[in-house]
Amino acid sequence: GWAKTLEQEGVQVVYGVKGLKTHAKLCIVVRREPHGIQRYMHFGTGNYNEATARLYGDISYMTCNDDFGADASSFFNAITGYSQPQQFRKIEAAPLGLRDKILEMIEVETQRKQQGQKAHIAAKLNSLVDPAIIDALYAASQAGVTVKLNIRGICCLRPGVPGLSDNISVISIVDRFLEHARILYFYHGGDERLYISSADWMSRNLDRRVELLTPVEDTACRRKLIGILDTYFRDNTRARRLLPDGGYEMLMPKKNQPPFRSQEALYQQACEAVRQARQSQRTTFQPHRADGQES
């Protein structure tokens, strides 16, 4: 396979961490540039797999921020055995502090709501099973926090149960592409916090896998993630709503409401972005004049 081929070409290949499945998605490119060594990082929710890349819907975040670079290097040093896991500056990793970070962010929203402030949580995941996180979301709902969840697969939380989860709503979207991205949003007193993650909220991911939770701090990227979440929650053709009894009902356009298919909308946005990028890269001709002037 590819691993053996890479080893034959001199590449150091590490086959995961003993006792844990490595499920994090991270790539570092290190370049020697005029100003010195520069690291470029790619954090993702999807596998580096050319087959699933055509079938899955995922999120990528690229940055050359020094703090992310230090974290990425520390992470690789840890999983390759060159050092023990270090305290990260930006990211969180499972099975180290990822669950604790999620619980902390949910608790912050709960406390803010109890103090009379606005509080809101939104998340897009494949599965929600972890008991501690479910209990924290129930507590947030009982405090009055609005919680909107997009859980494509297994969801052990029951939304809309009086006195327990009145303020929680859950949808599931199944369409042309397999929904695979994990996106987290916390209002955080107006200083909105957004994350992407390789991990679902399941005990297997948080306790028995190597996973990453990555904050997205770039303003434009944060706006894009919020737009993606909003697009999914507007779906009224491929979305199903989870009911308090564990059943699902299809969402349909309301009277005088046009049908809206989230994957189609995001697909068209992506196509338009590619079209504009190609248009901006078109070759132009700049003639030289006899008098040395350029037009």
CSV table of C-alpha atoms in Angstrom, one decimal:
chain,number,residue,atom,x,y,z
A,1,GLY,CA,0.0,0.0,0.0
A,2,TRP,CA,0.9,3.7,0.1
A,3,ALA,CA,2.5,3.4,3.6
A,4,LYS,CA,5.0,0.9,2.3
A,5,THR,CA,5.7,2.9,-0.8
A,6,LEU,CA,6.3,6.0,1.3
A,7,GLU,CA,8.7,4.2,3.6
A,8,GLN,CA,10.6,2.9,0.6
A,9,GLU,CA,11.1,6.5,-0.5
A,10,GLY,CA,12.5,7.5,2.9
A,11,VAL,CA,9.3,8.9,4.5
A,12,GLN,CA,8.9,8.2,8.2
A,13,VAL,CA,5.5,6.5,8.7
A,14,VAL,CA,4.0,6.1,12.1
A,15,TYR,CA,1.1,3.7,12.4
A,16,GLY,CA,-1.0,5.5,15.0
A,17,VAL,CA,-0.7,5.5,18.8
A,18,LYS,CA,-0.9,2.2,20.8
A,19,GLY,CA,-4.3,1.7,22.4
A,20,LEU,CA,-6.0,4.6,20.6
A,21,LYS,CA,-7.3,5.1,17.1
A,22,THR,CA,-5.8,8.3,15.5
A,23,HIS,CA,-8.8,10.1,14.0
A,24,ALA,CA,-7.4,13.7,14.0
A,25,LYS,CA,-6.9,15.4,10.6
A,26,LEU,CA,-3.9,17.7,10.5
A,27,CYS,CA,-1.2,18.5,8.0
A,28,ILE,CA,1.9,20.8,8.4
A,29,VAL,CA,4.0,22.1,5.5
A,30,VAL,CA,7.3,23.7,6.6
A,31,ARG,CA,9.1,26.0,4.3
A,32,ARG,CA,12.3,27.9,4.4
A,33,GLU,CA,11.4,31.4,3.3
A,34,PRO,CA,13.5,34.7,3.1
A,35,HIS,CA,12.3,35.7,6.6
A,36,GLY,CA,13.0,32.3,8.1
A,37,ILE,CA,11.2,29.0,8.7
A,38,GLN,CA,7.4,29.3,8.1
A,39,ARG,CA,4.8,26.6,9.0
A,40,TYR,CA,1.5,26.2,7.1
A,41,MET,CA,-1.2,24.2,8.8
A,42,HIS,CA,-4.3,22.4,7.5
A,43,PHE,CA,-6.9,21.4,10.1
A,44,GLY,CA,-9.9,19.4,8.9
A,45,THR,CA,-12.9,17.4,9.7
A,46,GLY,CA,-12.5,15.0,6.8
A,47,ASN,CA,-10.2,12.2,5.9
A,48,TYR,CA,-7.3,12.7,3.5
A,49,ASN,CA,-9.0,10.2,1.1
A,50,GLU,CA,-9.6,11.0,-2.6
A,51,ALA,CA,-12.6,8.7,-2.7
A,52,THR,CA,-14.5,10.0,0.3
A,53,ALA,CA,-13.6,13.6,-0.6
A,54,ARG,CA,-16.0,13.4,-3.5
A,55,LEU,CA,-18.8,12.0,-1.3
A,56,TYR,CA,-18.5,13.6,2.1
A,57,GLY,CA,-19.3,17.2,3.2
A,58,ASP,CA,-16.4,18.5,5.3
A,59,ILE,CA,-14.7,21.6,6.5
A,60,SER,CA,-11.0,22.7,6.2
A,61,TYR,CA,-9.2,25.5,8.0
A,62,MET,CA,-5.8,26.7,6.8
A,63,THR,CA,-3.5,29.0,8.7
A,64,CYS,CA,0.1,30.1,9.2
A,65,ASN,CA,-0.5,31.5,12.7
A,66,ASP,CA,2.5,30.9,14.9
A,67,ASP,CA,0.4,29.6,17.9
A,68,PHE,CA,-1.4,27.1,15.7
A,69,GLY,CA,2.0,26.1,14.3
A,70,ALA,CA,3.5,25.5,17.7
A,71,ASP,CA,0.4,23.4,18.7
A,72,ALA,CA,0.6,21.4,15.5
A,73,SER,CA,4.3,20.7,16.0
A,74,SER,CA,3.7,19.7,19.6
A,75,PHE,CA,0.9,17.4,18.5
A,76,PHE,CA,3.0,15.6,15.9
A,77,ASN,CA,5.9,15.3,18.4
A,78,ALA,CA,3.5,13.7,20.9
A,79,ILE,CA,2.0,11.1,18.5
A,80,THR,CA,5.3,10.2,17.0
A,81,GLY,CA,6.9,9.6,20.4
A,82,TYR,CA,9.4,12.5,20.3
A,83,SER,CA,7.9,14.2,23.4
A,84,GLN,CA,5.1,13.8,25.9
A,85,PRO,CA,1.8,15.8,25.2
A,86,GLN,CA,2.3,19.4,26.0
A,87,GLN,CA,-0.1,22.2,27.0
A,88,PHE,CA,-1.6,23.6,23.8
A,89,ARG,CA,-2.0,27.3,23.1
A,90,LYS,CA,-5.1,27.1,20.8
A,91,ILE,CA,-6.2,23.6,20.1
A,92,GLU,CA,-7.6,20.8,22.3
A,93,ALA,CA,-7.0,17.1,21.8
A,94,ALA,CA,-8.7,13.9,22.9
A,95,PRO,CA,-8.3,11.9,25.0
A,96,LEU,CA,-6.7,14.8,26.9
A,97,GLY,CA,-8.8,17.9,27.4
A,98,LEU,CA,-11.3,17.9,24.5
A,99,ARG,CA,-14.4,16.8,26.5
A,100,ASP,CA,-13.5,19.2,29.3
A,101,LYS,CA,-13.3,22.1,26.9
A,102,ILE,CA,-16.7,21.3,25.4
A,103,LEU,CA,-18.3,21.1,28.9
A,104,GLU,CA,-16.6,24.3,29.9
A,105,MET,CA,-18.0,26.2,26.9
A,106,ILE,CA,-21.5,24.8,27.6
A,107,GLU,CA,-21.2,25.8,31.2
A,108,VAL,CA,-20.2,29.4,30.3
A,109,GLU,CA,-23.4,29.7,28.2
A,110,THR,CA,-25.5,28.3,31.1
A,111,GLN,CA,-24.0,30.7,33.6
A,112,ARG,CA,-24.4,33.7,31.3
A,113,LYS,CA,-28.1,32.8,30.8
A,114,GLN,CA,-28.6,32.5,34.6
A,115,GLN,CA,-27.2,36.0,34.9
A,116,GLY,CA,-29.8,37.3,32.5
A,117,GLN,CA,-27.5,37.5,29.5
A,118,LYS,CA,-28.1,36.2,26.0
A,119,ALA,CA,-26.8,32.7,25.5
A,120,HIS,CA,-26.9,30.4,22.4
A,121,ILE,CA,-25.3,27.1,21.4
A,122,ALA,CA,-25.3,25.5,17.9
A,123,ALA,CA,-23.5,22.4,16.8
A,124,LYS,CA,-23.3,20.2,13.7
A,125,LEU,CA,-22.1,16.7,14.4
A,126,ASN,CA,-22.4,13.1,13.1
A,127,SER,CA,-23.4,11.7,16.5
A,128,LEU,CA,-24.3,12.8,20.0
A,129,VAL,CA,-24.0,10.0,22.6
A,130,ASP,CA,-21.7,11.2,25.4
A,131,PRO,CA,-23.8,11.2,28.7
A,132,ALA,CA,-21.8,14.1,30.3
A,133,ILE,CA,-22.3,16.4,27.3
A,134,ILE,CA,-26.0,15.5,27.0
A,135,ASP,CA,-26.5,16.3,30.7
A,136,ALA,CA,-24.7,19.6,30.3
A,137,LEU,CA,-27.0,20.5,27.3
A,138,TYR,CA,-30.1,19.6,29.4
A,139,ALA,CA,-28.8,21.9,32.2
A,140,ALA,CA,-28.2,24.6,29.6
A,141,SER,CA,-31.8,24.2,28.3
A,142,GLN,CA,-33.3,24.3,31.7
A,143,ALA,CA,-31.4,27.6,32.3
A,144,GLY,CA,-33.0,29.0,29.2
A,145,VAL,CA,-30.1,28.6,26.7
A,146,THR,CA,-31.2,28.2,23.1
A,147,VAL,CA,-29.6,25.1,21.7
A,148,LYS,CA,-29.8,24.2,18.0
A,149,LEU,CA,-28.3,20.9,16.9
A,150,ASN,CA,-27.8,19.3,13.5
A,151,ILE,CA,-27.0,15.6,14.2
A,152,ARG,CA,-26.9,13.5,11.1
A,153,GLY,CA,-26.8,10.1,12.8
A,154,ILE,CA,-27.2,8.8,16.3
A,155,CYS,CA,-28.6,11.2,18.8
A,156,CYS,CA,-29.3,10.0,22.4
A,157,LEU,CA,-30.5,13.5,23.5
A,158,ARG,CA,-34.3,14.0,23.4
A,159,PRO,CA,-35.3,17.6,22.5
A,160,GLY,CA,-38.5,19.4,23.4
A,161,VAL,CA,-39.2,17.4,26.6
A,162,PRO,CA,-41.1,19.7,29.0
A,163,GLY,CA,-39.0,20.8,31.9
A,164,LEU,CA,-35.9,19.0,30.5
A,165,SER,CA,-35.1,20.1,27.0
A,166,ASP,CA,-37.7,22.7,26.0
A,167,ASN,CA,-35.1,25.0,24.5
A,168,ILE,CA,-33.3,22.3,22.4
A,169,SER,CA,-34.1,21.5,18.8
A,170,VAL,CA,-32.5,18.8,16.7
A,171,ILE,CA,-32.5,18.2,12.9
A,172,SER,CA,-30.8,15.6,10.8
A,173,ILE,CA,-30.0,16.1,7.1
A,174,VAL,CA,-29.5,13.2,4.7
A,175,ASP,CA,-28.9,14.2,1.1
A,176,ARG,CA,-26.5,13.7,-1.9
A,177,PHE,CA,-23.3,14.2,0.1
A,178,LEU,CA,-22.7,12.5,3.5
A,179,GLU,CA,-22.7,15.1,6.2
A,180,HIS,CA,-19.4,14.7,7.9
A,181,ALA,CA,-18.3,18.1,9.2
A,182,ARG,CA,-18.3,19.0,12.9
A,183,ILE,CA,-18.9,22.7,13.6
A,184,LEU,CA,-19.4,24.2,17.1
A,185,TYR,CA,-20.8,27.6,17.9
A,186,PHE,CA,-21.0,29.4,21.3
A,187,TYR,CA,-22.4,32.9,21.6
A,188,HIS,CA,-20.0,33.7,24.6
A,189,GLY,CA,-21.5,37.1,25.5
A,190,GLY,CA,-21.2,38.4,21.9
A,191,ASP,CA,-17.6,37.3,21.5
A,192,GLU,CA,-18.7,34.4,19.4
A,193,ARG,CA,-16.5,31.2,19.6
A,194,LEU,CA,-16.4,28.9,16.6
A,195,TYR,CA,-14.6,25.5,16.3
A,196,ILE,CA,-14.2,22.7,13.9
A,197,SER,CA,-13.4,19.2,15.1
A,198,SER,CA,-12.6,15.7,14.0
A,199,ALA,CA,-14.6,14.3,17.0
A,200,ASP,CA,-18.2,13.5,17.4
A,201,TRP,CA,-19.7,13.9,20.9
A,202,MET,CA,-19.3,10.2,21.7
A,203,SER,CA,-17.3,8.4,24.5
A,204,ARG,CA,-15.4,6.4,21.9
A,205,ASN,CA,-14.2,9.6,20.2
A,206,LEU,CA,-13.4,11.5,23.4
A,207,ASP,CA,-11.9,8.6,25.4
A,208,ARG,CA,-10.5,6.1,22.9
A,209,ARG,CA,-9.4,8.1,19.9
A,210,VAL,CA,-6.8,10.8,19.2
A,211,GLU,CA,-9.0,13.8,18.1
A,212,LEU,CA,-8.6,17.5,17.6
A,213,LEU,CA,-10.8,20.6,18.4
A,214,THR,CA,-9.6,23.7,16.5
A,215,PRO,CA,-10.8,27.2,17.2
A,216,VAL,CA,-11.4,29.3,14.1
A,217,GLU,CA,-10.3,32.9,14.8
A,218,ASP,CA,-10.1,34.5,11.3
A,219,THR,CA,-13.1,36.9,11.0
A,220,ALA,CA,-14.0,35.9,7.4
A,221,CYS,CA,-13.8,32.2,8.2
A,222,ARG,CA,-15.9,32.7,11.3
A,223,ARG,CA,-18.6,34.4,9.3
A,224,LYS,CA,-18.5,31.6,6.7
A,225,LEU,CA,-19.0,29.0,9.4
A,226,ILE,CA,-21.9,30.9,10.9
A,227,GLY,CA,-23.4,31.1,7.4
A,228,ILE,CA,-23.0,27.4,6.9
A,229,LEU,CA,-24.7,26.6,10.1
A,230,ASP,CA,-27.6,28.9,9.3
A,231,THR,CA,-27.9,27.4,5.8
A,232,TYR,CA,-28.4,23.9,7.3
A,233,PHE,CA,-30.9,25.1,9.9
A,234,ARG,CA,-33.0,26.7,7.0
A,235,ASP,CA,-33.4,23.4,5.2
A,236,ASN,CA,-37.0,22.4,4.6
A,237,THR,CA,-36.7,19.7,2.0
A,238,ARG,CA,-34.0,17.2,3.2
A,239,ALA,CA,-34.1,17.9,6.9
A,240,ARG,CA,-35.9,15.8,9.5
A,241,ARG,CA,-36.8,17.0,13.0
A,242,LEU,CA,-36.1,14.8,16.0
A,243,LEU,CA,-39.2,14.5,18.2
A,244,PRO,CA,-39.4,14.2,22.0
A,245,ASP,CA,-40.3,10.5,21.7
A,246,GLY,CA,-37.2,9.7,19.5
A,247,GLY,CA,-39.1,9.6,16.2
A,248,TYR,CA,-38.4,11.9,13.3
A,249,GLU,CA,-40.6,14.0,11.0
A,250,MET,CA,-39.7,15.4,7.7
A,251,LEU,CA,-39.6,19.2,7.5
A,252,MET,CA,-41.7,20.6,4.6
A,253,PRO,CA,-42.0,24.2,3.3
A,254,LYS,CA,-44.7,26.2,5.1
A,255,LYS,CA,-47.5,27.9,3.2
A,256,ASN,CA,-46.0,30.5,0.8
A,257,GLN,CA,-42.5,29.4,1.8
A,258,PRO,CA,-40.2,28.4,-1.1
A,259,PRO,CA,-38.4,25.0,-0.8
A,260,PHE,CA,-34.8,25.3,0.5
A,261,ARG,CA,-32.2,22.6,0.1
A,262,SER,CA,-29.1,23.3,2.1
A,263,GLN,CA,-26.7,21.1,0.3
A,264,GLU,CA,-27.7,22.5,-3.1
A,265,ALA,CA,-27.3,26.1,-1.8
A,266,LEU,CA,-23.8,25.3,-0.4
A,267,TYR,CA,-22.9,23.5,-3.6
A,268,GLN,CA,-23.9,26.5,-5.7
A,269,GLN,CA,-21.9,28.8,-3.4
A,270,ALA,CA,-18.8,26.6,-3.9
A,271,CYS,CA,-19.2,26.6,-7.7
A,272,GLU,CA,-19.6,30.4,-7.8
A,273,ALA,CA,-16.4,30.8,-5.6
A,274,VAL,CA,-14.5,28.5,-8.0
A,275,ARG,CA,-15.8,30.5,-11.0
A,276,GLN,CA,-14.8,33.8,-9.5
A,277,ALA,CA,-11.3,32.5,-8.6
A,278,ARG,CA,-10.7,31.2,-12.1
A,279,GLN,CA,-11.9,34.5,-13.6
A,280,SER,CA,-9.5,36.5,-11.4
A,281,GLN,CA,-6.6,34.3,-12.6
A,282,ARG,CA,-7.2,34.9,-16.3
A,283,THR,CA,-4.1,35.8,-18.3
A,284,THR,CA,-3.9,39.4,-19.3
A,285,PHE,CA,-1.6,41.1,-21.9
A,286,GLN,CA,0.3,44.2,-21.0
A,287,PRO,CA,2.0,45.7,-24.2
A,288,HIS,CA,5.4,47.5,-24.2
A,289,ARG,CA,5.4,50.8,-26.0
A,290,ALA,CA,8.2,52.2,-28.1
A,291,ASP,CA,8.7,55.1,-25.7
A,292,GLY,CA,9.1,52.6,-22.8
A,293,GLN,CA,5.7,53.4,-21.3
A,294,GLU,CA,3.4,50.6,-20.3
A,295,SER,CA,-0.4,51.0,-20.6
